[in-house]
Coordinates of C-alpha atoms and ligand atoms in Angstrom, one line a residue:
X1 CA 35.7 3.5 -48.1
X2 CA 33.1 4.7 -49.9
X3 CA 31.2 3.1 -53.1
X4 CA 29.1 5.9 -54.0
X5 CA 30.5 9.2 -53.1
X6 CA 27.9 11.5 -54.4
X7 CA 25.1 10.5 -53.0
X8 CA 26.1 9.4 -49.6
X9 CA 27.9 12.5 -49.0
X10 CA 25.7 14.4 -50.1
X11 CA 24.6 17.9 -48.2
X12 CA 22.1 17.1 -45.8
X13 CA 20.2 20.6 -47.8
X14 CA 20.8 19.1 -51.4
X15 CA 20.2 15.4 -49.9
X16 CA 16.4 16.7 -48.4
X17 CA 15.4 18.2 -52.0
X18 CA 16.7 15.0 -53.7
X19 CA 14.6 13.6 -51.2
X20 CA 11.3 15.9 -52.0
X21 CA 11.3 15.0 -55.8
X22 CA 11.7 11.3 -55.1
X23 CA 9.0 10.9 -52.8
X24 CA 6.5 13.4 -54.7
X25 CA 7.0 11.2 -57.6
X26 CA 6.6 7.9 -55.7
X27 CA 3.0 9.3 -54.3
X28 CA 1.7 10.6 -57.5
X29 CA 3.1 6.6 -58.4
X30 CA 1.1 4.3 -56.1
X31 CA -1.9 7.1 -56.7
X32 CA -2.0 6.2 -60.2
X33 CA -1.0 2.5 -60.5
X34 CA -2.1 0.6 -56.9
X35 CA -5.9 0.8 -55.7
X36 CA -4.8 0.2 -52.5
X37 CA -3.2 3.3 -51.8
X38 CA -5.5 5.7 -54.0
X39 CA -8.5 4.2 -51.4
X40 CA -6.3 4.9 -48.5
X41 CA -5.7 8.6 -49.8
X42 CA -8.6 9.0 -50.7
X43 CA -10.4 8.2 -47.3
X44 CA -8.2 10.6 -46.1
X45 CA -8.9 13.5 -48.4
X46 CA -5.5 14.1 -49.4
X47 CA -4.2 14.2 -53.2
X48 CA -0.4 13.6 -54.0
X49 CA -0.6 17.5 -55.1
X50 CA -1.2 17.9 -51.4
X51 CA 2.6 16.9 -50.5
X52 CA 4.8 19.8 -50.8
X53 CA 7.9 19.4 -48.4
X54 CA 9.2 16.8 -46.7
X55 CA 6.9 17.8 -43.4
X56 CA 3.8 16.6 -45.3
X57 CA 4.9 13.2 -45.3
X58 CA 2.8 12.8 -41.6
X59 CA -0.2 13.5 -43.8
X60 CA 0.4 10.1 -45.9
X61 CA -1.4 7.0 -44.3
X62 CA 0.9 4.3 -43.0
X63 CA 1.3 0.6 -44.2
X64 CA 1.1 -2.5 -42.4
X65 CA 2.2 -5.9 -42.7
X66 CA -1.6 -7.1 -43.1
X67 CA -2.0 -4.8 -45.7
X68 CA 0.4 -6.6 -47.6
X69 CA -1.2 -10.0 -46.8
X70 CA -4.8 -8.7 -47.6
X71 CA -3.5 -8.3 -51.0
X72 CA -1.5 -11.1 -51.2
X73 CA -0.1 -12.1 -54.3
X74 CA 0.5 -9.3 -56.3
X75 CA -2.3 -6.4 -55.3
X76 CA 0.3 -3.9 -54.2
X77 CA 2.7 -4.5 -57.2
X78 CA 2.5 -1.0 -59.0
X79 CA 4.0 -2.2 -62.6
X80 CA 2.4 -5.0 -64.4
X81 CA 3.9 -8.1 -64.1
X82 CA 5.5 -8.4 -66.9
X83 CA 7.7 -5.7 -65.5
X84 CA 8.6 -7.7 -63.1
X85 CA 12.1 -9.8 -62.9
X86 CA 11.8 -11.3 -59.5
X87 CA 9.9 -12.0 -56.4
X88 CA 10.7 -12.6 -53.0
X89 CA 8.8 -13.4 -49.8
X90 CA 8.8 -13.5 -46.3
X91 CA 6.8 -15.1 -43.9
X92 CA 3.3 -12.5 -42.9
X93 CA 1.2 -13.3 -39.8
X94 CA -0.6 -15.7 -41.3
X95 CA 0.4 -19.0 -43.5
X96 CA 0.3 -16.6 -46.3
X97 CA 3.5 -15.1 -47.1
X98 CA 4.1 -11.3 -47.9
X99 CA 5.1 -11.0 -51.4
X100 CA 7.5 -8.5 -53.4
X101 CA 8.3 -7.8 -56.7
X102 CA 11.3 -6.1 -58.4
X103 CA 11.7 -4.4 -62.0
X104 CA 15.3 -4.5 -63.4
X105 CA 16.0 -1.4 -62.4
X106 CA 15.1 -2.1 -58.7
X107 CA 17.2 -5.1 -58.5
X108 CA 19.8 -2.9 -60.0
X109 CA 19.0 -0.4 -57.1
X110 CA 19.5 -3.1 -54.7
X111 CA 22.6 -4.3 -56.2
X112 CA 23.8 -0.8 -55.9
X113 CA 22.6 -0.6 -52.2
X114 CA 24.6 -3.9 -51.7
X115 CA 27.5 -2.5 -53.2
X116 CA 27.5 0.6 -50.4
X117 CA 26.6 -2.2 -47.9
X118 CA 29.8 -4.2 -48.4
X119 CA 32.3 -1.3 -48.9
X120 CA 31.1 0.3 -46.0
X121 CA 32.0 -2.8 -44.5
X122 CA 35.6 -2.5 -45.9
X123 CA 35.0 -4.9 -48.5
X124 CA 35.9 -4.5 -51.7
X125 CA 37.6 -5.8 -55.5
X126 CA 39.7 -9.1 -54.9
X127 CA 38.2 -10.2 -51.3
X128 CA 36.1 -13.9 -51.3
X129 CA 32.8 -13.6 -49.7
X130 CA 31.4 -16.5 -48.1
X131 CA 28.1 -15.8 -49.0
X132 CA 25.8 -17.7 -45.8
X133 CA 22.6 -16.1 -46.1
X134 CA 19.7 -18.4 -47.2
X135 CA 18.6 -17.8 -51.4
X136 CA 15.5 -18.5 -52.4
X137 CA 12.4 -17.1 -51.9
X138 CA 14.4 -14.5 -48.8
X139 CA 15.9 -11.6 -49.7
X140 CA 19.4 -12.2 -47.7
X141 CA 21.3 -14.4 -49.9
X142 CA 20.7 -12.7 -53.6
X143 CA 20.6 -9.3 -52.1
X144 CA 24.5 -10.0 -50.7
X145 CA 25.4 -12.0 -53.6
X146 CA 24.3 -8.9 -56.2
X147 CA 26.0 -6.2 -53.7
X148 CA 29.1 -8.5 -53.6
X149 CA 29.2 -9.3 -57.6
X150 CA 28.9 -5.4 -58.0
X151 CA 32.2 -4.4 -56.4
X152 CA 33.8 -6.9 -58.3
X153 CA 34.3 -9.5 -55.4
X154 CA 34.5 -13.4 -55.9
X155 CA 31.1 -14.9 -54.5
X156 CA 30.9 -18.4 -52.8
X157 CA 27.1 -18.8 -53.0
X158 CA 27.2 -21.4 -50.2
X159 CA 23.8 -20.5 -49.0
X160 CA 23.0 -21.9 -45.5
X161 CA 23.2 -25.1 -43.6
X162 CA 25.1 -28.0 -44.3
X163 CA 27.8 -26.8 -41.9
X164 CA 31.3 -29.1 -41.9
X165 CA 30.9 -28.3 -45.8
X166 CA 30.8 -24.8 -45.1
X167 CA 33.8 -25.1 -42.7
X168 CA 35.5 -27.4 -45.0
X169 CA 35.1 -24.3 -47.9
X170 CA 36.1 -21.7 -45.8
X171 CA 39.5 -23.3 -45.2
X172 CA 40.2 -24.4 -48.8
X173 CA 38.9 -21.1 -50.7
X174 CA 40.2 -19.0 -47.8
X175 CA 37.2 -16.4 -48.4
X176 CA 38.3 -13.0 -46.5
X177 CA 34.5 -11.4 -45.5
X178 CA 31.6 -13.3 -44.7
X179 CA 28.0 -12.5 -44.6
X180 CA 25.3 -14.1 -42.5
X181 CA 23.3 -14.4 -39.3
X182 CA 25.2 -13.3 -36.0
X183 CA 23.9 -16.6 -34.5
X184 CA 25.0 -18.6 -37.8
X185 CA 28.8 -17.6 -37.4
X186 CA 29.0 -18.4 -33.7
X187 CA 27.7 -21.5 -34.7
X188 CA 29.9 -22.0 -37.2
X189 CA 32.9 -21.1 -34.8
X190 CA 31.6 -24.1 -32.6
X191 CA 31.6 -26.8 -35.4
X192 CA 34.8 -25.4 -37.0
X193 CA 36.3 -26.4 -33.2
X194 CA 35.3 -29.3 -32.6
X195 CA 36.8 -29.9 -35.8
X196 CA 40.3 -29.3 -34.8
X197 CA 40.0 -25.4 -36.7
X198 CA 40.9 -22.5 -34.7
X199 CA 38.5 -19.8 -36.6
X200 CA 41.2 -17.5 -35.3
X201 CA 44.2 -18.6 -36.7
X202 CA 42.9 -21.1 -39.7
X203 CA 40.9 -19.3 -41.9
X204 CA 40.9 -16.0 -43.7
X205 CA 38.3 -14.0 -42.9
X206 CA 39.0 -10.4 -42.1
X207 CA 35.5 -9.1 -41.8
X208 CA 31.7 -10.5 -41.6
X209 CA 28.3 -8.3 -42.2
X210 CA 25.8 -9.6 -39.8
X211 CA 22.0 -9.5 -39.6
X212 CA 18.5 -10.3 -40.9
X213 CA 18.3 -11.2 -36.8
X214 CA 18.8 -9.2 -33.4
X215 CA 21.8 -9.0 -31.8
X216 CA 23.8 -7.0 -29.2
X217 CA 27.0 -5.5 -28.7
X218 CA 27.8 -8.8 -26.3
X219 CA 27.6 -10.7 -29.5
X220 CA 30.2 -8.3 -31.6
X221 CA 32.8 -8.8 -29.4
X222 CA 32.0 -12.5 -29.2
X223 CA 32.1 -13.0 -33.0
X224 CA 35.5 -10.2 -33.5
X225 CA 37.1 -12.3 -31.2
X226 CA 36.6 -15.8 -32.0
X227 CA 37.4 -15.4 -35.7
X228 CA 39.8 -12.4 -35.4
X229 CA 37.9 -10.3 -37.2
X230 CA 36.0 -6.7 -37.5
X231 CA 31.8 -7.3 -37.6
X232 CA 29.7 -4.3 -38.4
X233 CA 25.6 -4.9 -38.5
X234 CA 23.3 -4.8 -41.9
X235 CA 19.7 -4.6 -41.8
X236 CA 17.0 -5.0 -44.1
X237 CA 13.7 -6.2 -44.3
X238 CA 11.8 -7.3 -47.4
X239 CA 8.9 -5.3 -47.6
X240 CA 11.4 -2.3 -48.2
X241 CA 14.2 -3.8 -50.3
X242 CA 15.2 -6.9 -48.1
X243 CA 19.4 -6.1 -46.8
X244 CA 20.4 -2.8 -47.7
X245 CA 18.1 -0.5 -46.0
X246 CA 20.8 0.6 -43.8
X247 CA 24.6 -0.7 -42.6
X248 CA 26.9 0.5 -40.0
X249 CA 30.6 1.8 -41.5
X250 CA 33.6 0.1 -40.0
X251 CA 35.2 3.2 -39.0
X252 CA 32.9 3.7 -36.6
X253 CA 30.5 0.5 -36.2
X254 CA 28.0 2.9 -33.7
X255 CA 24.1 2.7 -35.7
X256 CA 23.7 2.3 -39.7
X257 CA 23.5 4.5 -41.9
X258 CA 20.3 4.5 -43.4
X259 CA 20.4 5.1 -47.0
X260 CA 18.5 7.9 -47.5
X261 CA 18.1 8.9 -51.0
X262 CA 16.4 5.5 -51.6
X263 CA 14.3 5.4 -48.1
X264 CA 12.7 7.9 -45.8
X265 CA 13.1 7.0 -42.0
X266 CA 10.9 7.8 -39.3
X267 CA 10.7 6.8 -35.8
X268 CA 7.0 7.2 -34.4
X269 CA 5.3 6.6 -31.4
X270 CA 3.9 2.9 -31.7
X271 CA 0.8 3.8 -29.5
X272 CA -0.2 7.2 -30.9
X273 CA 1.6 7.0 -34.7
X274 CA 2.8 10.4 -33.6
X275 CA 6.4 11.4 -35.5
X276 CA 8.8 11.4 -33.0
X277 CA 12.2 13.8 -32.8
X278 CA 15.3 12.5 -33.5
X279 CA 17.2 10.5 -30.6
X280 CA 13.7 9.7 -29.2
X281 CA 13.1 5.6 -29.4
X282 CA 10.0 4.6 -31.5
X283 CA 8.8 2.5 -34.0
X284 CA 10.7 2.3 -37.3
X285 CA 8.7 3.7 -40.3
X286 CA 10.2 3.5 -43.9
X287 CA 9.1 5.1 -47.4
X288 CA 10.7 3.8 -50.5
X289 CA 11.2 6.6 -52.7
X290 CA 12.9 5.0 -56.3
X291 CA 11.0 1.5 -56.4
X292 CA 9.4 0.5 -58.9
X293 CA 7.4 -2.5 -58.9
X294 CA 7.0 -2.5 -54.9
X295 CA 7.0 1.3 -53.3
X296 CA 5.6 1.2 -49.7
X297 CA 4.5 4.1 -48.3
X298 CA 5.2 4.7 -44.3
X299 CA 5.6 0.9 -43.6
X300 CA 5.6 0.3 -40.2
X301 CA 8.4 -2.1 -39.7
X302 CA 7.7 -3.0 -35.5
X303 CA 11.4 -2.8 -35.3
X304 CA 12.3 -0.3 -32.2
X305 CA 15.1 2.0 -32.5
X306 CA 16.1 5.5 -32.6
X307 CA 18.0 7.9 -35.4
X308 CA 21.2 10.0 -35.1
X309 CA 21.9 12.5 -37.0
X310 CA 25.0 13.7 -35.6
X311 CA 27.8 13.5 -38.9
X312 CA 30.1 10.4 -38.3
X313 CA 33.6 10.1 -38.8
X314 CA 33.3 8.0 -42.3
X315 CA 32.2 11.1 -44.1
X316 CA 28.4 9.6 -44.3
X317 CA 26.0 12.4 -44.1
X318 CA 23.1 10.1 -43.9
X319 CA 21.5 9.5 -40.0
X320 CA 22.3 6.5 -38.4
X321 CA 19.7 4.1 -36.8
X322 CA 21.0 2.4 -33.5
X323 CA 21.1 -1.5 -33.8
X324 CA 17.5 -2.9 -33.1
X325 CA 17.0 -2.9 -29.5
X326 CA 13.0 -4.8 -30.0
X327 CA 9.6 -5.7 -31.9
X328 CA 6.6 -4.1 -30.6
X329 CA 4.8 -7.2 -31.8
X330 CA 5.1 -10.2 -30.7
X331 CA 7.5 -12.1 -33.8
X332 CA 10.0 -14.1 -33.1
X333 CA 13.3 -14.8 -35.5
X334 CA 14.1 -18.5 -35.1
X335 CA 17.5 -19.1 -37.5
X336 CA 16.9 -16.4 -39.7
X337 CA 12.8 -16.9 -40.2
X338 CA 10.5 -15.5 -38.8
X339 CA 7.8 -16.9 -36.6
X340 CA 4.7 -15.2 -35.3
X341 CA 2.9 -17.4 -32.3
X342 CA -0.2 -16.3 -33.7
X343 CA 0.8 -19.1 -36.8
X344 CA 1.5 -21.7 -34.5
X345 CA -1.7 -21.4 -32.8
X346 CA -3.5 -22.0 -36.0
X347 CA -1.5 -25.0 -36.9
X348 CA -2.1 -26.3 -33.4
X349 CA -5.7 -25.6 -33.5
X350 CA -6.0 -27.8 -36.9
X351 CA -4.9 -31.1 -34.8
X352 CA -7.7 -32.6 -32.8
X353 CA -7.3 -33.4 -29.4
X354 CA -5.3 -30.4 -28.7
X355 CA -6.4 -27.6 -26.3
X356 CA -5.8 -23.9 -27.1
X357 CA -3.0 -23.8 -24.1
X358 CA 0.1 -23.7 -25.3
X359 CA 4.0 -22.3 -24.9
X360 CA 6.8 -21.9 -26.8
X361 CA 10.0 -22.0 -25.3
X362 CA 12.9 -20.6 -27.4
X363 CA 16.2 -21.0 -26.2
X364 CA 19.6 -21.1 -28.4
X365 CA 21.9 -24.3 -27.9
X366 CA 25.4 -24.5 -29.3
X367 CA 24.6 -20.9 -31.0
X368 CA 21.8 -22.5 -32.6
X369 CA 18.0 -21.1 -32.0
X370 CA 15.4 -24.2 -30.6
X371 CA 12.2 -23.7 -30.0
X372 CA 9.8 -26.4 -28.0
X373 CA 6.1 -26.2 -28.5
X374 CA 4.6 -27.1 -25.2
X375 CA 1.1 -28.2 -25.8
X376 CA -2.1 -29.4 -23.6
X377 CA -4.2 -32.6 -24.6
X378 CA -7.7 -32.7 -24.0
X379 CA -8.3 -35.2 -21.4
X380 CA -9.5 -38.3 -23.5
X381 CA -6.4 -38.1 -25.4
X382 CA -4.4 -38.0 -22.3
X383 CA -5.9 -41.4 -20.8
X384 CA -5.3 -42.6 -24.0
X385 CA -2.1 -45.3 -25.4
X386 CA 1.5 -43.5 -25.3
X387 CA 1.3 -44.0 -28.9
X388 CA -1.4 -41.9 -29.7
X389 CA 0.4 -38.7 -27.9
X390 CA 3.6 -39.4 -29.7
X391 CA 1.8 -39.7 -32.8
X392 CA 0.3 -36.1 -32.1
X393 CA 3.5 -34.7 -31.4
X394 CA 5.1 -35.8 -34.3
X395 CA 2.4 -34.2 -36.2
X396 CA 2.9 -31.1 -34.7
X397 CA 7.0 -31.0 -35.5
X398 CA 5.6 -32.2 -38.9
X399 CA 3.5 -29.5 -39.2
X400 CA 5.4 -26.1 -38.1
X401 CA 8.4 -27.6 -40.0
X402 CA 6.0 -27.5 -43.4
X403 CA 5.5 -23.9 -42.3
X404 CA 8.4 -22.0 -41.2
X405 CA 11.2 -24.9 -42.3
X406 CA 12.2 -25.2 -38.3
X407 CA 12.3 -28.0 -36.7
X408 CA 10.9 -27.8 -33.3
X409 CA 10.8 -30.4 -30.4
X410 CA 7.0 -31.2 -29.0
X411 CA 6.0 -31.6 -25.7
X412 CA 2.2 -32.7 -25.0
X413 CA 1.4 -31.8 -21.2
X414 CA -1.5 -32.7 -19.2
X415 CA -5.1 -30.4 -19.2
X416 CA -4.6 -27.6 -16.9
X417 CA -1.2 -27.7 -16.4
X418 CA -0.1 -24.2 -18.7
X419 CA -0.3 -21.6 -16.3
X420 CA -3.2 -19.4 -17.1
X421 CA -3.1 -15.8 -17.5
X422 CA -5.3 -13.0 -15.4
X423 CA -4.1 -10.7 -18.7
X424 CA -2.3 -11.3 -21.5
X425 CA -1.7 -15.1 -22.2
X426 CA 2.3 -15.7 -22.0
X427 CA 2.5 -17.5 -25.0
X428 CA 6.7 -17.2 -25.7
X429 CA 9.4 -17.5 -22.9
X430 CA 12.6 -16.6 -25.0
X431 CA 15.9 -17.7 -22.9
X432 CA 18.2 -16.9 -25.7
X433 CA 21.1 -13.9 -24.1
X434 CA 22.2 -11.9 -27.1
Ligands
ADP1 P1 15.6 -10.5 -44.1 O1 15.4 -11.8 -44.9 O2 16.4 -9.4 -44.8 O3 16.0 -10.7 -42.7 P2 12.8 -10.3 -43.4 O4 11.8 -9.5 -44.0 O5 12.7 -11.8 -43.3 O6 14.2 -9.9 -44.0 O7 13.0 -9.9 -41.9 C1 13.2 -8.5 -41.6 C2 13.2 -8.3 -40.1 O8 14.4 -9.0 -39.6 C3 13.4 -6.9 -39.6 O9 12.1 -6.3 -39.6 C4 14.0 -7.0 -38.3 O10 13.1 -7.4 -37.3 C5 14.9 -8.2 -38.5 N1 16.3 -7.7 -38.8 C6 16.9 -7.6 -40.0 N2 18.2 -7.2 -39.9 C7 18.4 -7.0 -38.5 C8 19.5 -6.5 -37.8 N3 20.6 -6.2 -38.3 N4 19.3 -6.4 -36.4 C9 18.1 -6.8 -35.8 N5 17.1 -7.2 -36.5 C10 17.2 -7.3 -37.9
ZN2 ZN1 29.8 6.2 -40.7

């Protein structure tokens, strides 16, 4: 099925002009409205008059993530705010979190984008979604809830955690989809069983959207099995929209479609920034081309994948990106947030007695992510009381939990004992099998 036949069947000829008008009028946009990006173009001589087909797009200057933290709140928004009807953030390198804003008629984008998410998931009027990703200041649970309210489904807004309630829901409201992390519904398939629930046989569910995290084909077949169902992958990120950049169609669950009249894809060489053909793996790069409040030009995502633009069997003329096979930074998605080591060292280096040697070891338990923050202690603190170190290390779960929300376990270790590095230090050792 197909929410919005027009556009994502469109031509690929009439698609690329629709595609031309949208992204002339976003340049000649952030030129006008956002500082930022008239001191970019302007360092590099170009004017928005100076983008004249869709080739010219290598001439626009990319975006970063710490561009978006250097301007932290609001410096990139290209309405004024009281054009704006929501923000959301994610977490940025730093402390600081990357902020975006949305007019109406971007969240009504989004809702629309939702829409196509879900019915190309098979979902559609009368199904109960079990609505798992987290609200709040994250883009996963409102963006599904809006797509899901669109089509004219009934939403359980259950957010996430509290799990034997969730289980408890899913039997009694007998939802038929369900949207959140890969990692989240195996986990949930564990608790349901050792609650006496056969996720196969007891509840509803006929389908499940899974992202916001990496996975693998492994995991698919894990998660179709255990709960008897079909799972196709959904990806978004916030800087761009949050969910519904792209989503894979369940006819033929191989890549997601990216939904091209609202966002340009390219796949680049990370080292060079070089545009790269299509099936060649690279760097994902996205331009917005009908937001209002937040357009980003050429954001670099770090995401590695590829694009296909071979016509799939759903009738989809937009390319397909292949599931995300890697970062080419070093972030880490721990339960649906993401971590950067980089923001753990700084929380580490605030706590005295600690040395700058440190691991984290991320493993998933019981489908569950952990992560352990191994830590050295300078040597006065390590001839000191036991109760000293274990105040430390409750500081430091204290601490990263304040930041990210995750609890972590902490284990102090002796000076010198971290194994040192001739290169790059080894800071993560991620034993999670996807
Ligand atoms: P969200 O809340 O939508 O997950 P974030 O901005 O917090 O958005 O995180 C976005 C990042 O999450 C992406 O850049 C990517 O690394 C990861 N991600 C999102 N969806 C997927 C997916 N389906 N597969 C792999 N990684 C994903
Ligand atoms: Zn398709």
């Amino acid at each position: 099925m197909i929410w919005n036949e027009e556009f994502e069947t469109l031509p690929r000829e009439a698609l690329e002009s629709l595609q031309l008008k949208r992204l002339k009028a976003t340049v000649d946009r952030v030129y006008a409205t956002v500082p930022f990006y008239k001191k970019k173009f302007d360092e590099a001589g170009l004017k928005p008059s100076h983008i004249k087909s869709l080739k010219d797009m290598r001439l626009l200057p990319f975006t970063v993530k710490t561009d978006l933290r250097d301007n932290y709140p609001f410096g990139l928004f290209s309405v004024p705010m009281e054009s704006v009807v929501r923000v959301h953030a994610s977490s940025g390198t730093t402390g600081k979190p990357i902020v975006v804003g949305y007019t109406r008629r971007d969240i009504d984008t989004w809702a629309e984008l939702m829409a196509r998410t879900l019915t190309a998931a098979g979902i559609h009027k009368g199904d109960i979604v079990h609505n798992s990703y987290g609200y709040g200041l994250f883009t996963g649970g409102l963006g599904a809830h809006y797509g899901a309210e669109r089509i004219g489904a009934s939403v359980i807004p259950i957010s996430g955690g509290n799990t034997k309630r969730q289980i408890m829901i899913m039997k009694d409201f007998g939802p038929t989809a369900i949207t959140c992390t890969p990692s989240y519904a195996l986990h949930l398939a564990d608790v349901a069983r050792d609650m006496g629930i056969d996720p196969a046989k007891d509840f509803k569910i006929r389908v499940g959207c899974f992202g916001a995290e990496p996975w693998s084909e492994k995991m698919r077949e894990q998660i179709e099995k255990i709960f008897n169902i079909d799972a196709v992958d959904i990806f978004g990120l916030t800087e761009v929209i949050g969910p519904g950049v792209s989503s894979e169609c369940i006819e033929a669950k191989r890549g997601l479609h990216v939904f091209e009249d609202h966002f340009i894809p390219e796949i680049i060489d990370p080292e060079t920034g070089e545009p790269l053909p299509y099936g060649e793996k690279g760097e994902l790069v996205f331009t917005s081309i009908t937001k209002e409040a937040f357009p980003v030009i050429r954001y670099r995502t770090r995401d590695i994948s590829c694009l296909n633009p071979e016509l799939c069997i759903c009738g989809r003329t937009f390319v397909r990106m292949e599931r995300i096979t890697g970062r080419t930074d070093d972030m880490l998605i721990i339960r649906g947030v993401n971590v950067f080591p980089s923001q753990i060292e700084s929380a580490l280096m605030q706590i005295e007695g600690l040395e700058p040697h440190y691991q984290l070891i991320v493993d998933r338990k019981n489908n569950l992510d952990t992560i352990e923050v191994q830590v050295e202690v300078n040597e006065r603190i390590f001839s000191d009381e036991v109760k000293q170190l274990e105040v430390i290390e409750k500081r430091v779960v204290h601490d990263i939990k304040e930041m990210f929300g995750v609890s972590c376990k902490c284990t102090l270790v002796e000076p010198k004992t971290i194994q040192r590095s001739e290169g790059k230090a080894k800071r993560v050792i991620d034993k999670r099998q996807l």
